[in-house]
Amino acid sequence: MSRTHRALAMLALSLALVTATAAVAAAAPPSPAGIEDQSDRLLRNLEAGQAERTRAAVELARSMERNLTSVPAAGVLAAQPAPRPDVVVPDGGVDLLVTLLVGVIGGVVGGAAAIGGWIMTTRRRIRRPAAAT
């Protein structure tokens, strides 16, 4: 098999990989917006708890302003929510066209890298006789 045929075979395999990746991405059904999973329920419950603690802290602060009496700081600290890291919620609307383009571009770049590496490792080097001095 000549170099040209090998390169064409590798290109055909790379394109088949790209096509398979794009087909899988296109066949994946989008998740309906009406379905709520466990993480959504947990997040909603955490937000509800935090809102309740915030309301309690605001009511306590307002009552302290009205009464102008000192209230132990422990009550205010207990009403404050514990600091948490920011929770990142992924967006449910993933664009199909962008997914397909990313798959195609990734497949082409990966195929080109594979072909380039294969060509670099298998090309024949011409042996030259050593120069006589």
PDB file of C-alpha atoms in Angstrom:
ATOM      1  CA  MET A   1       0.000   0.000   0.000  1.00  0.00           C
ATOM      2  CA  SER A   2       1.504   3.341  -1.006  1.00  0.00           C
ATOM      3  CA  ARG A   3       1.803   6.385   1.212  1.00  0.00           C
ATOM      4  CA  THR A   4      -1.029   8.104  -0.598  1.00  0.00           C
ATOM      5  CA  HIS A   5      -3.369   5.169  -0.050  1.00  0.00           C
ATOM      6  CA  ARG A   6      -2.407   4.971   3.625  1.00  0.00           C
ATOM      7  CA  ALA A   7      -3.046   8.683   4.100  1.00  0.00           C
ATOM      8  CA  LEU A   8      -6.414   8.384   2.341  1.00  0.00           C
ATOM      9  CA  ALA A   9      -7.357   5.399   4.492  1.00  0.00           C
ATOM     10  CA  MET A  10      -6.442   7.317   7.649  1.00  0.00           C
ATOM     11  CA  LEU A  11      -8.450  10.322   6.440  1.00  0.00           C
ATOM     12  CA  ALA A  12     -11.455   8.081   5.748  1.00  0.00           C
ATOM     13  CA  LEU A  13     -11.218   6.602   9.253  1.00  0.00           C
ATOM     14  CA  SER A  14     -10.986  10.095  10.756  1.00  0.00           C
ATOM     15  CA  LEU A  15     -14.053  11.236   8.842  1.00  0.00           C
ATOM     16  CA  ALA A  16     -15.926   8.138   9.994  1.00  0.00           C
ATOM     17  CA  LEU A  17     -15.041   9.032  13.581  1.00  0.00           C
ATOM     18  CA  VAL A  18     -16.275  12.594  13.059  1.00  0.00           C
ATOM     19  CA  THR A  19     -19.519  11.340  11.521  1.00  0.00           C
ATOM     20  CA  ALA A  20     -20.114   8.912  14.370  1.00  0.00           C
ATOM     21  CA  THR A  21     -19.485  11.623  16.971  1.00  0.00           C
ATOM     22  CA  ALA A  22     -21.828  14.043  15.225  1.00  0.00           C
ATOM     23  CA  ALA A  23     -24.518  11.373  14.855  1.00  0.00           C
ATOM     24  CA  VAL A  24     -24.407  10.540  18.560  1.00  0.00           C
ATOM     25  CA  ALA A  25     -24.618  14.229  19.446  1.00  0.00           C
ATOM     26  CA  ALA A  26     -27.596  14.694  17.144  1.00  0.00           C
ATOM     27  CA  ALA A  27     -29.381  11.586  18.432  1.00  0.00           C
ATOM     28  CA  ALA A  28     -29.142  12.591  22.105  1.00  0.00           C
ATOM     29  CA  PRO A  29     -32.588  13.760  23.172  1.00  0.00           C
ATOM     30  CA  PRO A  30     -32.741  17.153  24.870  1.00  0.00           C
ATOM     31  CA  SER A  31     -33.834  17.011  28.471  1.00  0.00           C
ATOM     32  CA  PRO A  32     -37.333  18.410  28.932  1.00  0.00           C
ATOM     33  CA  ALA A  33     -37.539  21.547  31.044  1.00  0.00           C
ATOM     34  CA  GLY A  34     -40.474  20.211  33.063  1.00  0.00           C
ATOM     35  CA  ILE A  35     -38.552  17.334  34.620  1.00  0.00           C
ATOM     36  CA  GLU A  36     -37.003  18.077  37.984  1.00  0.00           C
ATOM     37  CA  ASP A  37     -34.120  15.950  39.184  1.00  0.00           C
ATOM     38  CA  GLN A  38     -32.708  15.452  42.661  1.00  0.00           C
ATOM     39  CA  SER A  39     -30.155  18.246  42.439  1.00  0.00           C
ATOM     40  CA  ASP A  40     -32.885  20.734  41.443  1.00  0.00           C
ATOM     41  CA  ARG A  41     -34.973  19.720  44.449  1.00  0.00           C
ATOM     42  CA  LEU A  42     -31.981  20.015  46.797  1.00  0.00           C
ATOM     43  CA  LEU A  43     -31.083  23.420  45.388  1.00  0.00           C
ATOM     44  CA  ARG A  44     -34.666  24.653  45.750  1.00  0.00           C
ATOM     45  CA  ASN A  45     -34.813  23.420  49.357  1.00  0.00           C
ATOM     46  CA  LEU A  46     -31.458  25.062  50.178  1.00  0.00           C
ATOM     47  CA  GLU A  47     -32.623  28.344  48.671  1.00  0.00           C
ATOM     48  CA  ALA A  48     -35.895  28.169  50.619  1.00  0.00           C
ATOM     49  CA  GLY A  49     -34.002  27.553  53.877  1.00  0.00           C
ATOM     50  CA  GLN A  50     -31.619  30.402  53.175  1.00  0.00           C
ATOM     51  CA  ALA A  51     -34.521  32.748  52.385  1.00  0.00           C
ATOM     52  CA  GLU A  52     -36.213  31.806  55.666  1.00  0.00           C
ATOM     53  CA  ARG A  53     -33.021  32.473  57.662  1.00  0.00           C
ATOM     54  CA  THR A  54     -32.569  35.807  55.893  1.00  0.00           C
ATOM     55  CA  ARG A  55     -36.165  36.815  56.692  1.00  0.00           C
ATOM     56  CA  ALA A  56     -35.620  35.909  60.347  1.00  0.00           C
ATOM     57  CA  ALA A  57     -32.436  37.996  60.496  1.00  0.00           C
ATOM     58  CA  VAL A  58     -34.168  40.990  58.888  1.00  0.00           C
ATOM     59  CA  GLU A  59     -37.103  40.748  61.310  1.00  0.00           C
ATOM     60  CA  LEU A  60     -34.711  40.573  64.255  1.00  0.00           C
ATOM     61  CA  ALA A  61     -32.765  43.604  62.997  1.00  0.00           C
ATOM     62  CA  ARG A  62     -35.980  45.600  62.524  1.00  0.00           C
ATOM     63  CA  SER A  63     -37.252  44.686  65.965  1.00  0.00           C
ATOM     64  CA  MET A  64     -33.904  45.788  67.440  1.00  0.00           C
ATOM     65  CA  GLU A  65     -34.221  49.114  65.630  1.00  0.00           C
ATOM     66  CA  ARG A  66     -37.766  49.624  66.948  1.00  0.00           C
ATOM     67  CA  ASN A  67     -36.989  48.690  70.511  1.00  0.00           C
ATOM     68  CA  LEU A  68     -33.479  50.168  70.658  1.00  0.00           C
ATOM     69  CA  THR A  69     -32.531  47.462  73.085  1.00  0.00           C
ATOM     70  CA  SER A  70     -29.496  45.323  73.017  1.00  0.00           C
ATOM     71  CA  VAL A  71     -30.026  41.752  71.918  1.00  0.00           C
ATOM     72  CA  PRO A  72     -27.312  39.191  72.324  1.00  0.00           C
ATOM     73  CA  ALA A  73     -25.284  38.755  69.151  1.00  0.00           C
ATOM     74  CA  ALA A  74     -25.742  34.979  69.299  1.00  0.00           C
ATOM     75  CA  GLY A  75     -29.315  35.341  68.027  1.00  0.00           C
ATOM     76  CA  VAL A  76     -28.181  37.341  65.019  1.00  0.00           C
ATOM     77  CA  LEU A  77     -25.340  34.937  64.253  1.00  0.00           C
ATOM     78  CA  ALA A  78     -27.651  31.938  64.508  1.00  0.00           C
ATOM     79  CA  ALA A  79     -30.016  33.495  61.970  1.00  0.00           C
ATOM     80  CA  GLN A  80     -27.204  34.132  59.474  1.00  0.00           C
ATOM     81  CA  PRO A  81     -26.699  31.440  56.803  1.00  0.00           C
ATOM     82  CA  ALA A  82     -23.405  29.596  56.714  1.00  0.00           C
ATOM     83  CA  PRO A  83     -21.154  30.750  53.858  1.00  0.00           C
ATOM     84  CA  ARG A  84     -21.228  28.312  50.958  1.00  0.00           C
ATOM     85  CA  PRO A  85     -19.299  28.225  47.724  1.00  0.00           C
ATOM     86  CA  ASP A  86     -21.207  29.377  44.674  1.00  0.00           C
ATOM     87  CA  VAL A  87     -23.306  26.620  43.144  1.00  0.00           C
ATOM     88  CA  VAL A  88     -23.085  26.438  39.369  1.00  0.00           C
ATOM     89  CA  VAL A  89     -26.231  25.160  37.714  1.00  0.00           C
ATOM     90  CA  PRO A  90     -25.787  24.095  34.086  1.00  0.00           C
ATOM     91  CA  ASP A  91     -28.138  25.542  31.514  1.00  0.00           C
ATOM     92  CA  GLY A  92     -30.668  23.056  30.156  1.00  0.00           C
ATOM     93  CA  GLY A  93     -30.774  24.588  26.657  1.00  0.00           C
ATOM     94  CA  VAL A  94     -27.743  23.187  24.856  1.00  0.00           C
ATOM     95  CA  ASP A  95     -27.622  24.268  21.233  1.00  0.00           C
ATOM     96  CA  LEU A  96     -27.531  21.283  18.871  1.00  0.00           C
ATOM     97  CA  LEU A  97     -25.746  23.143  16.064  1.00  0.00           C
ATOM     98  CA  VAL A  98     -22.926  24.238  18.377  1.00  0.00           C
ATOM     99  CA  THR A  99     -22.556  20.685  19.664  1.00  0.00           C
ATOM    100  CA  LEU A 100     -22.323  19.315  16.125  1.00  0.00           C
ATOM    101  CA  LEU A 101     -19.786  21.943  15.079  1.00  0.00           C
ATOM    102  CA  VAL A 102     -17.605  21.259  18.108  1.00  0.00           C
ATOM    103  CA  GLY A 103     -17.739  17.525  17.346  1.00  0.00           C
ATOM    104  CA  VAL A 104     -16.829  18.027  13.691  1.00  0.00           C
ATOM    105  CA  ILE A 105     -13.995  20.456  14.423  1.00  0.00           C
ATOM    106  CA  GLY A 106     -12.622  18.219  17.171  1.00  0.00           C
ATOM    107  CA  GLY A 107     -12.758  15.189  14.913  1.00  0.00           C
ATOM    108  CA  VAL A 108     -11.034  16.957  12.043  1.00  0.00           C
ATOM    109  CA  VAL A 109      -8.295  18.363  14.281  1.00  0.00           C
ATOM    110  CA  GLY A 110      -7.799  14.993  15.967  1.00  0.00           C
ATOM    111  CA  GLY A 111      -7.735  13.190  12.627  1.00  0.00           C
ATOM    112  CA  ALA A 112      -5.225  15.656  11.198  1.00  0.00           C
ATOM    113  CA  ALA A 113      -3.020  15.243  14.268  1.00  0.00           C
ATOM    114  CA  ALA A 114      -3.208  11.453  13.967  1.00  0.00           C
ATOM    115  CA  ILE A 115      -2.370  11.550  10.275  1.00  0.00           C
ATOM    116  CA  GLY A 116       0.482  14.004  10.855  1.00  0.00           C
ATOM    117  CA  GLY A 117       1.952  11.877  13.616  1.00  0.00           C
ATOM    118  CA  TRP A 118       1.607   8.732  11.576  1.00  0.00           C
ATOM    119  CA  ILE A 119       3.290  10.328   8.554  1.00  0.00           C
ATOM    120  CA  MET A 120       6.125  11.719  10.674  1.00  0.00           C
ATOM    121  CA  THR A 121       6.863   8.341  12.259  1.00  0.00           C
ATOM    122  CA  THR A 122       6.574   6.192   9.139  1.00  0.00           C
ATOM    123  CA  ARG A 123       8.176   8.280   6.412  1.00  0.00           C
ATOM    124  CA  ARG A 124      11.305   6.844   4.971  1.00  0.00           C
ATOM    125  CA  ARG A 125      14.530   8.703   5.225  1.00  0.00           C
ATOM    126  CA  ILE A 126      16.885   8.617   2.285  1.00  0.00           C
ATOM    127  CA  ARG A 127      20.252   7.255   3.304  1.00  0.00           C
ATOM    128  CA  ARG A 128      23.157   9.207   1.972  1.00  0.00           C
ATOM    129  CA  PRO A 129      26.618   7.825   1.848  1.00  0.00           C
ATOM    130  CA  ALA A 130      29.043   9.406   4.245  1.00  0.00           C
ATOM    131  CA  ALA A 131      31.222  12.076   2.741  1.00  0.00           C
ATOM    132  CA  ALA A 132      34.817  11.025   2.323  1.00  0.00           C
ATOM    133  CA  THR A 133      37.374  13.473   3.532  1.00  0.00           C
TER     134      THR A 133
END
